[in-house]
PDB file of C-alpha atoms in Angstrom:
ATOM      1  CA  UNK A  30     -70.522  16.077 -73.159  1.00 46.00           C
ATOM      2  CA  UNK A  31     -70.858  12.452 -72.172  1.00 50.00           C
ATOM      3  CA  UNK A  32     -74.326  11.382 -70.996  1.00 56.00           C
ATOM      4  CA  UNK A  33     -72.497   9.062 -68.601  1.00 62.00           C
ATOM      5  CA  UNK A  34     -70.710  12.027 -67.001  1.00 73.00           C
ATOM      6  CA  UNK A  35     -67.249  10.597 -67.475  1.00 86.00           C
ATOM      7  CA  UNK A  36     -65.240  12.922 -65.248  1.00 89.00           C
ATOM      8  CA  UNK A  37     -61.969  12.428 -67.105  1.00 93.00           C
ATOM      9  CA  UNK A  38     -63.577  13.290 -70.431  1.00 92.00           C
ATOM     10  CA  UNK A  39     -65.281  16.335 -68.943  1.00 90.00           C
ATOM     11  CA  UNK A  40     -62.001  17.565 -67.423  1.00 94.00           C
ATOM     12  CA  UNK A  41     -60.166  17.169 -70.741  1.00 95.00           C
ATOM     13  CA  UNK A  42     -62.845  19.049 -72.721  1.00 94.00           C
ATOM     14  CA  UNK A  43     -62.685  21.866 -70.180  1.00 93.00           C
ATOM     15  CA  UNK A  44     -58.883  21.974 -70.362  1.00 96.00           C
ATOM     16  CA  UNK A  45     -58.982  22.317 -74.147  1.00 96.00           C
ATOM     17  CA  UNK A  46     -61.752  24.935 -73.994  1.00 95.00           C
ATOM     18  CA  UNK A  47     -64.379  22.970 -75.938  1.00 94.00           C
ATOM     19  CA  UNK A  48     -66.620  22.034 -73.000  1.00 91.00           C
ATOM     20  CA  UNK A  49     -70.276  22.991 -72.885  1.00 84.00           C
ATOM     21  CA  UNK A  50     -70.091  25.586 -70.141  1.00 80.00           C
ATOM     22  CA  UNK A  51     -70.052  29.349 -69.757  1.00 82.00           C
ATOM     23  CA  UNK A  52     -69.871  30.904 -73.216  1.00 86.00           C
ATOM     24  CA  UNK A  53     -66.968  33.338 -73.198  1.00 89.00           C
ATOM     25  CA  UNK A  54     -64.264  34.398 -75.622  1.00 88.00           C
ATOM     26  CA  UNK A  55     -61.770  33.511 -72.883  1.00 89.00           C
ATOM     27  CA  UNK A  56     -62.071  29.885 -73.987  1.00 94.00           C
ATOM     28  CA  UNK A  57     -59.905  30.718 -76.989  1.00 95.00           C
ATOM     29  CA  UNK A  58     -56.933  31.095 -74.638  1.00 95.00           C
ATOM     30  CA  UNK A  59     -57.382  27.476 -73.567  1.00 95.00           C
ATOM     31  CA  UNK A  60     -57.680  26.336 -77.182  1.00 96.00           C
ATOM     32  CA  UNK A  61     -54.457  28.147 -78.078  1.00 95.00           C
ATOM     33  CA  UNK A  62     -52.573  26.681 -75.121  1.00 96.00           C
ATOM     34  CA  UNK A  63     -53.780  23.146 -75.826  1.00 97.00           C
ATOM     35  CA  UNK A  64     -54.025  23.008 -79.605  1.00 97.00           C
ATOM     36  CA  UNK A  65     -51.938  19.794 -79.513  1.00 98.00           C
ATOM     37  CA  UNK A  66     -54.751  18.177 -77.498  1.00 98.00           C
ATOM     38  CA  UNK A  67     -57.340  19.556 -79.907  1.00 98.00           C
ATOM     39  CA  UNK A  68     -55.399  17.762 -82.647  1.00 98.00           C
ATOM     40  CA  UNK A  69     -55.242  14.521 -80.651  1.00 98.00           C
ATOM     41  CA  UNK A  70     -59.006  14.590 -80.074  1.00 97.00           C
ATOM     42  CA  UNK A  71     -59.517  14.765 -83.822  1.00 97.00           C
ATOM     43  CA  UNK A  72     -61.533  17.997 -83.605  1.00 97.00           C
ATOM     44  CA  UNK A  73     -61.603  19.261 -87.171  1.00 97.00           C
ATOM     45  CA  UNK A  74     -64.342  21.918 -86.968  1.00 97.00           C
ATOM     46  CA  UNK A  75     -64.809  24.614 -84.342  1.00 95.00           C
ATOM     47  CA  UNK A  76     -67.870  26.880 -84.213  1.00 94.00           C
ATOM     48  CA  UNK A  77     -67.803  29.935 -81.972  1.00 94.00           C
ATOM     49  CA  UNK A  78     -69.739  33.092 -81.194  1.00 92.00           C
ATOM     50  CA  UNK A  79     -66.393  34.842 -80.734  1.00 93.00           C
ATOM     51  CA  UNK A  80     -63.587  35.331 -83.271  1.00 95.00           C
ATOM     52  CA  UNK A  81     -60.281  33.617 -82.648  1.00 94.00           C
ATOM     53  CA  UNK A  82     -57.652  36.089 -81.388  1.00 90.00           C
ATOM     54  CA  UNK A  83     -54.931  34.808 -83.741  1.00 89.00           C
ATOM     55  CA  UNK A  84     -54.946  32.956 -87.045  1.00 90.00           C
ATOM     56  CA  UNK A  85     -54.677  29.624 -85.267  1.00 92.00           C
ATOM     57  CA  UNK A  86     -57.311  27.788 -87.330  1.00 97.00           C
ATOM     58  CA  UNK A  87     -58.407  28.199 -90.924  1.00 97.00           C
ATOM     59  CA  UNK A  88     -61.404  30.554 -91.252  1.00 97.00           C
ATOM     60  CA  UNK A  89     -64.376  29.403 -93.324  1.00 97.00           C
ATOM     61  CA  UNK A  90     -67.172  31.708 -92.154  1.00 97.00           C
ATOM     62  CA  UNK A  91     -67.528  34.743 -89.880  1.00 95.00           C
ATOM     63  CA  UNK A  92     -71.292  35.349 -89.824  1.00 94.00           C
ATOM     64  CA  UNK A  93     -73.700  34.576 -88.228  1.00 94.00           C
ATOM     65  CA  UNK A  94     -71.151  32.417 -86.343  1.00 95.00           C
ATOM     66  CA  UNK A  95     -67.436  31.886 -86.769  1.00 96.00           C
ATOM     67  CA  UNK A  96     -66.574  28.560 -88.407  1.00 98.00           C
ATOM     68  CA  UNK A  97     -62.965  27.388 -88.256  1.00 98.00           C
ATOM     69  CA  UNK A  98     -61.198  24.303 -89.576  1.00 98.00           C
ATOM     70  CA  UNK A  99     -58.375  22.556 -87.743  1.00 97.00           C
ATOM     71  CA  UNK A 100     -56.367  21.086 -90.611  1.00 97.00           C
ATOM     72  CA  UNK A 101     -54.006  19.327 -88.162  1.00 97.00           C
ATOM     73  CA  UNK A 102     -56.757  17.182 -86.613  1.00 98.00           C
ATOM     74  CA  UNK A 103     -55.502  13.622 -86.121  1.00 98.00           C
ATOM     75  CA  UNK A 104     -57.387  10.481 -87.182  1.00 97.00           C
ATOM     76  CA  UNK A 105     -59.402   8.439 -84.701  1.00 95.00           C
ATOM     77  CA  UNK A 106     -56.761   5.678 -84.648  1.00 97.00           C
ATOM     78  CA  UNK A 107     -53.007   6.119 -85.156  1.00 98.00           C
ATOM     79  CA  UNK A 108     -49.616   4.589 -84.304  1.00 98.00           C
ATOM     80  CA  UNK A 109     -46.781   5.828 -82.089  1.00 98.00           C
ATOM     81  CA  UNK A 110     -43.492   4.120 -81.350  1.00 97.00           C
ATOM     82  CA  UNK A 111     -42.817   5.722 -77.957  1.00 98.00           C
ATOM     83  CA  UNK A 112     -44.711   5.589 -74.656  1.00 98.00           C
ATOM     84  CA  UNK A 113     -43.944   7.710 -71.569  1.00 98.00           C
ATOM     85  CA  UNK A 114     -45.070   6.140 -68.294  1.00 97.00           C
ATOM     86  CA  UNK A 115     -46.091   8.578 -65.573  1.00 97.00           C
ATOM     87  CA  UNK A 116     -47.913   8.768 -62.258  1.00 96.00           C
ATOM     88  CA  UNK A 117     -49.246  12.195 -63.209  1.00 97.00           C
ATOM     89  CA  UNK A 118     -50.853  11.874 -66.666  1.00 97.00           C
ATOM     90  CA  UNK A 119     -52.818  15.110 -66.219  1.00 98.00           C
ATOM     91  CA  UNK A 120     -49.670  17.219 -65.972  1.00 97.00           C
ATOM     92  CA  UNK A 121     -48.007  15.209 -68.740  1.00 98.00           C
ATOM     93  CA  UNK A 122     -50.739  16.328 -71.154  1.00 98.00           C
ATOM     94  CA  UNK A 123     -49.185  19.817 -71.181  1.00 98.00           C
ATOM     95  CA  UNK A 124     -46.084  18.631 -73.034  1.00 97.00           C
ATOM     96  CA  UNK A 125     -47.588  15.711 -74.965  1.00 98.00           C
ATOM     97  CA  UNK A 126     -46.737  15.367 -78.656  1.00 98.00           C
ATOM     98  CA  UNK A 127     -49.542  12.953 -79.583  1.00 98.00           C
ATOM     99  CA  UNK A 128     -48.179  12.159 -83.044  1.00 97.00           C
ATOM    100  CA  UNK A 129     -44.810  11.140 -81.536  1.00 98.00           C
ATOM    101  CA  UNK A 130     -45.480   9.485 -78.179  1.00 98.00           C
ATOM    102  CA  UNK A 131     -48.311   8.433 -75.883  1.00 98.00           C
ATOM    103  CA  UNK A 132     -48.775   8.817 -72.123  1.00 98.00           C
ATOM    104  CA  UNK A 133     -49.566   5.766 -70.003  1.00 98.00           C
ATOM    105  CA  UNK A 134     -50.096   5.195 -66.294  1.00 95.00           C
ATOM    106  CA  UNK A 135     -48.406   1.787 -66.515  1.00 95.00           C
ATOM    107  CA  UNK A 136     -45.419   0.238 -68.239  1.00 95.00           C
ATOM    108  CA  UNK A 137     -46.500  -0.695 -71.759  1.00 96.00           C
ATOM    109  CA  UNK A 138     -43.142  -2.180 -72.714  1.00 95.00           C
ATOM    110  CA  UNK A 139     -42.223   0.381 -75.373  1.00 97.00           C
ATOM    111  CA  UNK A 140     -39.338   2.866 -75.124  1.00 97.00           C
ATOM    112  CA  UNK A 141     -39.833   6.341 -73.639  1.00 97.00           C
ATOM    113  CA  UNK A 142     -38.345   7.970 -76.723  1.00 96.00           C
ATOM    114  CA  UNK A 143     -39.210  11.128 -78.617  1.00 96.00           C
ATOM    115  CA  UNK A 144     -38.812   9.849 -82.159  1.00 96.00           C
ATOM    116  CA  UNK A 145     -41.720   9.835 -84.576  1.00 96.00           C
ATOM    117  CA  UNK A 146     -42.735   6.522 -86.149  1.00 97.00           C
ATOM    118  CA  UNK A 147     -42.673   6.752 -89.945  1.00 95.00           C
ATOM    119  CA  UNK A 148     -44.274   4.473 -92.490  1.00 94.00           C
ATOM    120  CA  UNK A 149     -47.143   3.051 -90.404  1.00 95.00           C
ATOM    121  CA  UNK A 150     -50.833   3.051 -91.302  1.00 97.00           C
ATOM    122  CA  UNK A 151     -54.166   2.209 -89.690  1.00 98.00           C
ATOM    123  CA  UNK A 152     -57.271   1.330 -91.700  1.00 97.00           C
ATOM    124  CA  UNK A 153     -60.669   0.842 -90.048  1.00 96.00           C
ATOM    125  CA  UNK A 154     -62.293  -1.965 -92.020  1.00 96.00           C
ATOM    126  CA  UNK A 155     -65.377  -2.610 -89.897  1.00 94.00           C
ATOM    127  CA  UNK A 156     -67.389  -0.369 -87.589  1.00 94.00           C
ATOM    128  CA  UNK A 157     -70.485  -1.447 -85.661  1.00 93.00           C
ATOM    129  CA  UNK A 158     -71.682  -0.442 -82.206  1.00 88.00           C
ATOM    130  CA  UNK A 159     -69.938  -3.272 -80.346  1.00 92.00           C
ATOM    131  CA  UNK A 160     -67.194  -4.280 -82.770  1.00 95.00           C
ATOM    132  CA  UNK A 161     -64.326  -2.475 -84.503  1.00 96.00           C
ATOM    133  CA  UNK A 162     -61.861  -4.129 -86.836  1.00 98.00           C
ATOM    134  CA  UNK A 163     -58.660  -2.396 -87.927  1.00 98.00           C
ATOM    135  CA  UNK A 164     -55.867  -3.355 -90.284  1.00 98.00           C
ATOM    136  CA  UNK A 165     -52.459  -2.080 -89.164  1.00 98.00           C
ATOM    137  CA  UNK A 166     -49.157  -1.850 -91.026  1.00 98.00           C
ATOM    138  CA  UNK A 167     -46.277  -0.928 -88.740  1.00 98.00           C
ATOM    139  CA  UNK A 168     -42.537  -0.692 -89.509  1.00 97.00           C
ATOM    140  CA  UNK A 169     -41.717  -1.647 -85.902  1.00 97.00           C
ATOM    141  CA  UNK A 170     -43.389  -2.689 -82.670  1.00 98.00           C
ATOM    142  CA  UNK A 171     -45.702   0.176 -81.755  1.00 98.00           C
ATOM    143  CA  UNK A 172     -48.732   1.317 -79.802  1.00 98.00           C
ATOM    144  CA  UNK A 173     -52.056   1.650 -81.569  1.00 98.00           C
ATOM    145  CA  UNK A 174     -53.903   4.583 -80.006  1.00 98.00           C
ATOM    146  CA  UNK A 175     -57.656   4.600 -80.441  1.00 97.00           C
ATOM    147  CA  UNK A 176     -59.149   7.912 -79.318  1.00 96.00           C
ATOM    148  CA  UNK A 177     -62.287   6.411 -77.806  1.00 94.00           C
ATOM    149  CA  UNK A 178     -63.033   6.508 -74.091  1.00 93.00           C
ATOM    150  CA  UNK A 179     -61.279   3.879 -71.981  1.00 93.00           C
ATOM    151  CA  UNK A 180     -64.206   2.017 -70.443  1.00 89.00           C
ATOM    152  CA  UNK A 181     -64.868  -1.402 -68.881  1.00 89.00           C
ATOM    153  CA  UNK A 182     -66.409  -4.091 -71.044  1.00 92.00           C
ATOM    154  CA  UNK A 183     -64.123  -3.732 -74.058  1.00 95.00           C
ATOM    155  CA  UNK A 184     -61.654  -6.434 -75.115  1.00 96.00           C
ATOM    156  CA  UNK A 185     -59.042  -6.396 -77.872  1.00 97.00           C
ATOM    157  CA  UNK A 186     -57.269  -9.083 -79.874  1.00 98.00           C
ATOM    158  CA  UNK A 187     -54.215  -8.728 -82.101  1.00 98.00           C
ATOM    159  CA  UNK A 188     -54.028 -11.345 -84.853  1.00 98.00           C
ATOM    160  CA  UNK A 189     -56.491 -13.494 -82.898  1.00 97.00           C
ATOM    161  CA  UNK A 190     -54.692 -13.299 -79.528  1.00 97.00           C
ATOM    162  CA  UNK A 191     -56.293 -11.318 -76.705  1.00 97.00           C
ATOM    163  CA  UNK A 192     -54.173  -8.413 -75.479  1.00 97.00           C
ATOM    164  CA  UNK A 193     -54.267  -5.809 -72.703  1.00 97.00           C
ATOM    165  CA  UNK A 194     -56.017  -2.500 -73.300  1.00 97.00           C
ATOM    166  CA  UNK A 195     -53.921   0.295 -71.787  1.00 97.00           C
ATOM    167  CA  UNK A 196     -55.337   3.638 -70.659  1.00 97.00           C
ATOM    168  CA  UNK A 197     -53.352   6.193 -72.666  1.00 98.00           C
ATOM    169  CA  UNK A 198     -53.352   9.963 -73.168  1.00 98.00           C
ATOM    170  CA  UNK A 199     -55.424  10.469 -70.010  1.00 97.00           C
ATOM    171  CA  UNK A 200     -58.571   8.551 -70.938  1.00 95.00           C
ATOM    172  CA  UNK A 201     -58.263   6.675 -74.223  1.00 97.00           C
ATOM    173  CA  UNK A 202     -57.349   3.186 -75.406  1.00 97.00           C
ATOM    174  CA  UNK A 203     -54.068   1.749 -76.543  1.00 98.00           C
ATOM    175  CA  UNK A 204     -52.771  -1.700 -77.477  1.00 98.00           C
ATOM    176  CA  UNK A 205     -49.311  -2.923 -78.475  1.00 98.00           C
ATOM    177  CA  UNK A 206     -48.974  -4.198 -82.035  1.00 98.00           C
ATOM    178  CA  UNK A 207     -46.044  -6.051 -83.613  1.00 98.00           C
ATOM    179  CA  UNK A 208     -44.079  -4.989 -86.651  1.00 98.00           C
ATOM    180  CA  UNK A 209     -45.659  -5.879 -89.976  1.00 98.00           C
ATOM    181  CA  UNK A 210     -49.315  -6.485 -90.815  1.00 98.00           C
ATOM    182  CA  UNK A 211     -51.850  -7.014 -88.019  1.00 98.00           C
ATOM    183  CA  UNK A 212     -55.584  -7.365 -87.647  1.00 98.00           C
ATOM    184  CA  UNK A 213     -56.949  -5.667 -84.532  1.00 98.00           C
ATOM    185  CA  UNK A 214     -60.435  -6.487 -83.255  1.00 98.00           C
ATOM    186  CA  UNK A 215     -62.118  -4.505 -80.494  1.00 97.00           C
ATOM    187  CA  UNK A 216     -65.274  -6.016 -78.974  1.00 96.00           C
ATOM    188  CA  UNK A 217     -67.680  -4.772 -76.344  1.00 94.00           C
ATOM    189  CA  UNK A 218     -68.441  -7.698 -74.019  1.00 87.00           C
ATOM    190  CA  UNK A 219     -69.566  -6.331 -70.630  1.00 81.00           C
ATOM    191  CA  UNK A 220     -69.463  -8.683 -67.642  1.00 71.00           C
ATOM    192  CA  UNK A 221     -73.170  -8.219 -66.931  1.00 55.00           C
ATOM    193  CA  UNK A 222     -74.134  -9.522 -70.400  1.00 56.00           C
ATOM    194  CA  UNK A 223     -73.446 -13.143 -69.452  1.00 58.00           C
ATOM    195  CA  UNK A 224     -75.936 -12.930 -66.567  1.00 62.00           C
ATOM    196  CA  UNK A 225     -78.445 -10.708 -68.359  1.00 61.00           C
ATOM    197  CA  UNK A 226     -79.144 -13.023 -71.303  1.00 65.00           C
ATOM    198  CA  UNK A 227     -80.293 -16.100 -69.308  1.00 69.00           C
ATOM    199  CA  UNK A 228     -82.266 -13.861 -66.933  1.00 74.00           C
ATOM    200  CA  UNK A 229     -83.974 -12.196 -69.893  1.00 75.00           C
ATOM    201  CA  UNK A 230     -84.811 -15.609 -71.397  1.00 75.00           C
ATOM    202  CA  UNK A 231     -86.242 -16.789 -68.079  1.00 78.00           C
ATOM    203  CA  UNK A 232     -88.316 -13.611 -67.816  1.00 80.00           C
ATOM    204  CA  UNK A 233     -89.774 -14.102 -71.292  1.00 83.00           C
ATOM    205  CA  UNK A 234     -90.624 -17.747 -70.529  1.00 85.00           C
ATOM    206  CA  UNK A 235     -92.347 -16.692 -67.300  1.00 82.00           C
ATOM    207  CA  UNK A 236     -94.291 -14.010 -69.145  1.00 86.00           C
ATOM    208  CA  UNK A 237     -95.432 -16.436 -71.860  1.00 87.00           C
ATOM    209  CA  UNK A 238     -96.496 -19.003 -69.275  1.00 86.00           C
ATOM    210  CA  UNK A 239     -98.375 -16.310 -67.389  1.00 86.00           C
ATOM    211  CA  UNK A 240    -100.179 -15.181 -70.540  1.00 88.00           C
ATOM    212  CA  UNK A 241    -101.103 -18.768 -71.396  1.00 85.00           C
ATOM    213  CA  UNK A 242    -102.630 -19.282 -67.943  1.00 86.00           C
TER     214      UNK A 242
END
């Protein structure tokens, strides 16, 4: 659960049945119904007090808890060639095929097709708290989906040119990438940082002057 209480994230976890709430075997029904969303979230391991009703996930351990592996878990970042625009992204999650198309609340400029993109790849080459760098190879113009929370303060550039971050698949990030090789850089640059740094410097100067006096 997010310490920031992101309501969209909380709603999605509850829909999939992996929220931290009432512990009941009834959650398995939600997992079964929304296994495609479990895949999209990249959830590879599921631990439960209750056995799964069907052989949905691969069993690794049954005591003292049940440990299951989701071998269809998707990577954190991936490419799709189709984007479906909708005013009701919550309902659209029910029929989403995350490895084929993405859902967006605005026009991204990619076709609303249902054809999988073949031959693309995404490699994360740098990961720090406020900076991600990815190398993308795409056979056609596509959408790079990064399954991290869509939040203010992040910017993205494609081959050095700043681009728009789209909210996709209910609450995650997406950016259009051209065909061929691309370098994608995500940076966290919140608006308040520009004001905070000079204020912090002024505060330190005031403190030092006060100590000297």
